[in-house]
C-alpha positions as a printed Julia matrix, in Angstrom:
400×3 Matrix{Float64}:
 14.72  -282.67  -32.49
 16.22  -286.09  -31.87
 14.21  -288.62  -30.12
 15.25  -292.3   -28.51
 13.92  -293.88  -31.71
 16.86  -292.01  -33.68
 19.4   -293.3   -31.23
 17.99  -296.69  -31.73
 18.18  -296.38  -35.43
 21.91  -295.39  -35.02
 22.53  -298.34  -32.99
 21.24  -300.67  -35.49
 23.22  -298.88  -38.41
 26.43  -299.04  -36.42
 26.03  -302.6   -35.04
 28.3   -304.37  -37.78
 30.95  -301.64  -37.48
 31.64  -300.49  -33.97
 32.28  -302.48  -30.62
 29.69  -302.87  -27.99
 32.51  -301.9   -25.21
 32.6   -303.25  -21.78
 30.63  -301.84  -18.75
 32.74  -302.97  -15.86
 32.39  -302.79  -11.98
 35.41  -300.93  -10.96
 35.3   -301.68   -7.05
 38.97  -300.65   -6.81
 37.91  -297.12   -7.67
 34.97  -296.82   -5.35
 34.85  -293.35   -3.35
 32.74  -292.51   -0.18
 30.6   -295.89   -0.5
 29.79  -294.96   -4.21
 29.51  -298.03   -6.29
 31.54  -297.23   -9.57
 31.27  -298.8   -13.03
 33.32  -297.84  -15.92
 32.27  -297.75  -19.58
 35.41  -298.2   -21.5
 35.24  -296.4   -24.71
 39.13  -296.75  -24.6
 38.38  -300.22  -26.03
 36.52  -298.82  -28.99
 38.02  -298.83  -32.56
 40.53  -296.04  -32.75
 40.54  -295.88  -28.85
 37.67  -293.53  -28.55
 34.12  -292.93  -28.95
 34.34  -290.67  -31.74
 34.05  -293.35  -34.39
 30.33  -293.8   -33.34
 29.2   -290.34  -34.38
 31.52  -290.01  -37.42
 30.26  -293.34  -38.86
 26.72  -292.67  -38.15
 27.2   -289.37  -40.19
 28.91  -290.88  -43.11
 26.35  -293.78  -43.45
 23.66  -291.02  -43.39
 25.06  -289.4   -46.58
 23.67  -289.89  -50.13
 25.55  -292.11  -52.52
 26.65  -289.06  -54.63
 28.09  -287.45  -51.49
 29.91  -290.49  -50.53
 31.57  -290.93  -53.94
 32.83  -287.08  -53.56
 34.35  -287.86  -50.14
 34.17  -286.23  -46.75
 36.43  -283.63  -44.89
 36.81  -282.97  -41.42
 38.96  -280.68  -39.07
 40.71  -282.09  -35.98
 43.94  -282.73  -34.27
 42.86  -285.94  -32.46
 40.28  -288.39  -32.07
 37.68  -287.1   -34.36
 40.24  -287.09  -37.15
 40.72  -290.83  -36.56
 37.25  -291.55  -36.3
 36.26  -289.9   -39.51
 39.45  -291.4   -41.11
 38.64  -295.04  -40.22
 34.82  -294.93  -40.71
 35.63  -293.6   -44.12
 38.08  -296.52  -44.83
 35.21  -298.9   -43.66
 32.88  -297.43  -45.94
 35.15  -297.11  -48.93
 35.09  -293.4   -49.49
 37.96  -290.91  -49.66
 38.56  -288.72  -46.57
 40.45  -285.47  -46.22
 41.49  -284.26  -42.71
 42.73  -280.97  -42.0
 45.15  -280.58  -38.96
 46.86  -277.57  -37.35
 50.57  -277.02  -38.43
 52.66  -278.61  -35.67
 49.92  -281.23  -34.63
 51.51  -284.2   -32.72
 53.36  -286.61  -35.21
 51.8   -289.78  -33.68
 48.28  -288.1   -34.47
 49.31  -287.17  -37.96
 50.67  -290.71  -38.54
 47.83  -292.68  -36.91
 45.09  -290.73  -39.04
 47.26  -291.41  -42.22
 47.59  -295.09  -41.27
 43.71  -295.35  -41.81
 43.95  -294.26  -45.17
 42.91  -290.34  -45.03
 44.59  -287.75  -46.94
 45.94  -285.46  -44.23
 46.4   -281.68  -44.97
 48.35  -279.39  -42.49
 47.08  -276.01  -42.65
 46.25  -273.36  -39.85
 48.05  -272.21  -36.72
 45.28  -273.16  -34.59
 42.03  -275.66  -34.7
 39.98  -272.59  -35.82
 42.12  -271.94  -38.71
 42.14  -275.69  -39.7
 38.25  -275.54  -39.32
 38.25  -272.57  -41.74
 40.29  -274.48  -44.2
 38.14  -277.75  -44.0
 34.99  -275.58  -44.66
 36.65  -273.99  -47.69
 37.55  -277.4   -49.14
 33.74  -278.09  -48.7
 32.86  -275.47  -50.87
 35.66  -275.71  -53.43
 35.63  -279.61  -53.84
 32.11  -280.48  -52.86
 33.13  -282.53  -49.96
 30.79  -283.33  -47.21
 31.86  -281.68  -43.88
 31.85  -283.92  -40.82
 31.43  -281.78  -37.78
 33.03  -282.8   -34.47
 29.98  -282.58  -32.44
 27.38  -280.18  -33.38
 25.27  -282.3   -35.49
 22.26  -284.47  -34.99
 23.64  -287.52  -36.73
 26.88  -287.22  -34.84
 24.82  -286.78  -31.54
 22.76  -289.74  -32.34
 25.8   -291.9   -32.96
 27.37  -290.99  -29.46
 24.2   -291.75  -27.85
 24.42  -295.44  -28.6
 26.81  -295.47  -25.52
 23.74  -294.67  -23.34
 21.57  -297.7   -24.88
 24.56  -299.96  -24.14
 24.91  -298.82  -20.55
 21.18  -299.25  -19.77
 21.31  -302.95  -21.46
 24.11  -304.05  -18.99
 22.99  -301.79  -15.93
 19.23  -301.12  -16.02
 19.17  -299.78  -12.63
 21.95  -297.21  -13.02
 21.53  -294.21  -10.62
 24.2   -291.48  -12.3
 26.19  -291.53  -15.37
 29.29  -289.05  -15.54
 30.27  -287.9   -18.84
 33.26  -285.63  -20.16
 32.07  -282.43  -21.93
 33.73  -280.49  -24.6
 31.36  -279.44  -27.41
 28.65  -281.53  -26.01
 28.09  -284.22  -28.59
 28.93  -287.06  -26.39
 26.66  -285.97  -23.19
 23.87  -284.75  -25.55
 23.62  -288.04  -27.02
 23.89  -290.22  -24.05
 21.23  -287.79  -22.24
 18.69  -288.13  -24.81
 19.02  -292.15  -24.58
 18.95  -292.2   -20.94
 16.45  -289.63  -20.13
 14.04  -290.9   -22.75
 14.2   -294.34  -21.16
 14.75  -293.73  -17.34
 14.22  -289.95  -16.86
 15.27  -290.38  -12.95
 18.81  -291.41  -13.71
 21.05  -288.36  -13.11
 23.21  -287.0   -15.86
 26.34  -285.11  -14.77
 28.77  -283.35  -17.25
 32.4   -282.65  -16.2
 34.89  -280.03  -17.7
 38.37  -279.0   -17.19
 38.54  -275.72  -15.18
 40.65  -274.23  -17.86
 38.2   -275.02  -20.6
 34.78  -274.49  -19.03
 32.59  -273.07  -21.74
 29.86  -275.38  -21.1
 29.91  -275.0   -17.24
 29.32  -270.96  -17.78
 26.76  -271.71  -20.61
 24.75  -273.9   -18.26
 25.04  -271.45  -15.44
 24.03  -268.56  -17.74
 21.51  -270.51  -19.55
 23.03  -269.23  -23.03
 26.0   -270.36  -25.03
 29.05  -268.77  -23.57
 32.51  -268.47  -25.41
 35.65  -268.28  -23.38
 38.6   -266.49  -24.87
 41.14  -269.24  -24.12
 40.88  -273.01  -23.51
 43.71  -274.18  -21.5
 44.11  -278.05  -20.15
 46.22  -280.94  -21.17
 42.79  -282.87  -21.8
 42.79  -281.88  -25.37
 39.83  -284.06  -25.94
 37.49  -281.46  -24.19
 39.73  -278.27  -25.07
 36.71  -276.25  -26.68
 36.08  -272.62  -26.44
 32.21  -272.69  -27.06
 29.57  -275.29  -26.94
 27.73  -276.26  -29.94
 24.48  -274.53  -30.76
 22.61  -277.91  -31.2
 24.39  -279.76  -28.43
 23.72  -276.95  -25.94
 19.86  -277.12  -26.69
 20.03  -280.81  -25.56
 22.01  -280.26  -22.75
 19.71  -277.64  -21.32
 16.84  -280.18  -21.85
 18.12  -283.22  -20.55
 21.38  -282.71  -18.16
 21.17  -282.39  -14.63
 24.6   -280.63  -13.87
 27.81  -279.74  -15.29
 30.75  -279.38  -12.9
 34.48  -278.47  -13.47
 37.69  -280.1   -11.96
 41.29  -278.56  -11.85
 44.2   -279.82  -13.85
 45.97  -281.6   -10.67
 42.8   -283.64  -10.03
 42.59  -284.68  -13.61
 46.29  -285.76  -13.61
 45.7   -287.5   -10.24
 42.74  -289.3   -11.79
 44.81  -290.42  -14.87
 47.47  -291.91  -12.32
 44.74  -293.66  -10.29
 43.13  -295.26  -13.32
 46.68  -296.5   -14.31
 47.62  -297.63  -10.84
 44.25  -299.36   -9.72
 42.28  -300.18  -12.84
 45.58  -300.92  -15.18
 43.66  -298.34  -17.56
 45.44  -295.9   -19.77
 43.08  -292.92  -20.41
 43.38  -289.64  -21.89
 42.8   -286.51  -19.7
 39.14  -286.02  -20.96
 38.17  -289.32  -19.97
 39.73  -288.97  -16.28
 37.53  -286.05  -15.6
 34.82  -288.46  -14.84
 36.73  -290.01  -11.86
 38.37  -286.73  -10.97
 34.64  -285.32  -10.26
 34.13  -288.16   -7.95
 37.66  -287.97   -6.26
 36.84  -284.25   -5.78
 33.37  -284.85   -4.41
 31.79  -282.96   -7.06
 29.92  -285.9    -8.51
 28.4   -289.48   -7.1
 26.29  -290.05   -4.48
 26.8   -292.5    -1.59
 25.12  -295.92   -2.1
 24.2   -295.22   -5.63
 25.52  -296.97   -8.8
 27.52  -294.57  -10.92
 28.96  -294.97  -14.42
 32.0   -293.28  -15.57
 32.1   -292.93  -19.28
 35.98  -293.38  -20.01
 35.73  -291.78  -23.37
 38.96  -292.37  -24.68
 42.57  -293.73  -24.37
 44.79  -291.79  -26.82
 46.88  -290.09  -24.53
 49.73  -288.27  -25.95
 53.0   -290.03  -24.73
 55.02  -286.93  -24.79
 52.78  -285.74  -22.05
 52.86  -288.81  -19.92
 55.63  -288.08  -17.57
 54.49  -284.63  -16.95
 50.98  -285.98  -15.98
 52.26  -288.71  -13.88
 54.42  -286.07  -11.96
 51.65  -283.65  -11.51
 49.37  -286.65  -10.5
 51.9   -287.95   -7.88
 52.36  -284.55   -6.43
 48.56  -284.3    -5.99
 48.26  -287.68   -4.37
 51.44  -287.0    -1.82
 53.32  -289.48   -3.7
 56.26  -286.82   -4.19
 56.58  -283.61   -2.25
 59.01  -280.77   -2.54
 60.15  -279.35    0.77
 61.92  -276.0     1.48
 64.07  -275.6     4.67
 66.32  -272.94    5.77
 69.61  -274.31    6.95
 72.51  -272.65    8.89
 75.28  -272.27    6.06
 77.65  -274.42    8.26
 79.08  -278.1     7.64
 76.89  -280.8     8.66
 73.56  -279.2     8.58
 72.37  -280.69    5.16
 73.43  -284.13    6.39
 71.46  -283.91    9.55
 68.4   -282.84    7.6
 68.91  -285.77    5.15
 69.27  -288.27    8.04
 65.72  -287.01    9.58
 64.37  -287.7     6.12
 66.1   -290.93    5.97
 64.85  -291.9     9.26
 61.17  -291.29    8.13
 61.51  -293.78    5.05
 61.16  -291.18    2.37
 63.45  -291.26   -0.73
 65.51  -288.16   -1.66
 65.05  -287.43   -5.49
 66.66  -284.03   -5.67
 68.41  -281.49   -3.57
 68.93  -278.05   -4.66
 70.85  -275.2    -2.59
 70.0   -271.4    -2.83
 72.48  -269.08   -1.35
 71.95  -266.07   -3.72
 68.3   -265.76   -4.64
 66.5   -265.96   -1.42
 65.75  -263.15    0.99
 66.57  -264.78    4.23
 69.72  -264.32    6.57
 72.98  -264.16    4.8
 74.69  -266.88    7.03
 71.74  -269.36    6.01
 70.98  -271.32    2.75
 67.65  -272.38    1.36
 67.35  -276.03    0.62
 64.87  -277.48   -1.69
 64.38  -281.12   -1.16
 62.18  -283.26   -3.67
 61.13  -286.53   -1.96
 59.22  -289.68   -2.82
 56.79  -290.43   -0.29
 53.95  -292.7     1.01
 51.17  -290.21    0.83
 50.03  -286.63    2.46
 50.11  -288.35    5.94
 53.55  -289.17    5.48
 54.4   -285.77    4.21
 52.87  -284.33    7.5
 54.91  -286.72    9.48
 58.17  -285.72    7.89
 57.45  -281.92    8.27
 56.75  -282.67   11.96
 60.06  -284.39   12.63
 62.09  -281.76   10.7
 60.2   -279.18   12.94
 60.93  -280.92   16.02
 64.65  -281.01   15.11
 64.46  -276.88   15.22
 64.05  -276.29   11.44
 61.15  -274.32    9.72
 60.18  -276.62    6.89
 57.37  -275.7     4.27
 55.85  -277.94    1.78
 55.52  -276.21   -1.89
């Protein structure tokens, strides 16, 4: 079993290679009188915490193992962490990524000098291919999370938090396979057991939530979330044992809440984070984590957001925050009705983004038309005011 001493040794081992990332007071994010701080692993090498564990594992290999090289399977942060860690140590690395993995992630991994092999239609198939290369070529396999050297490396974040904020009350951590939360929990609980450790998962990838509740590892059939850094079907065996020993609670948050948190961090903190990192703020915003008057740290685990997703994430986040809205209104199909509706909206200070007529495919009266109006608004209260004004004019609006 890992101890605080193992994590302290990992800290000494990694010190010359990785950054001690900032822990910043984030007053602009405060919710319900909770005092929030952000641990900015977004500013770590490769833009993610993953290099800590990968490098600690690689540094623990024998000289012969290093000479033969390492292999890993990943389509994201772990791939880049292993690739850069190998480059820093001067050993060869092979990364197996699924066919169709985002080009930006393929190129980023190659830019660190790794050999990238595209094989498999899913992460699980890529993992099988990586293990085959381990057997065939004698390469050392670098797991993404279920390994004690990996866990110890990730746990160095906990030591850094305690150095900067020794009186922390709660730490909120994204959870996928469990390596990050296991490492931080060991470091914190072995030093200050009264600190609350809260894990967060996406509702569509909640294997650790179910495992924690069931007190046994539970595999889900499908993991669906845009937060790909925590899109895991089953927790690790090793990580789960530490979670059960040290973690106080695991909560889950819906996709819209995560998207809203990504947008909030961009808007208020000027921080670009990936979905996994944003789950921590999402849990606070939803009221699932954090306590009034307590010092709470959000572990912002990475900033490698897929730029092809940003517009979708922003739109979902804006809708969740009430900054855009779609209204459905049934209008008499006669001249002037649409203009009258738009004048009401204009009078309330909303900006019309899109108008859609539907005369054929709705089930209302044949002498009416259904109009869908997409608006840019100032918030949920503003939407309610617009709905009331439209209702006062004799229409029956509905927000969808």
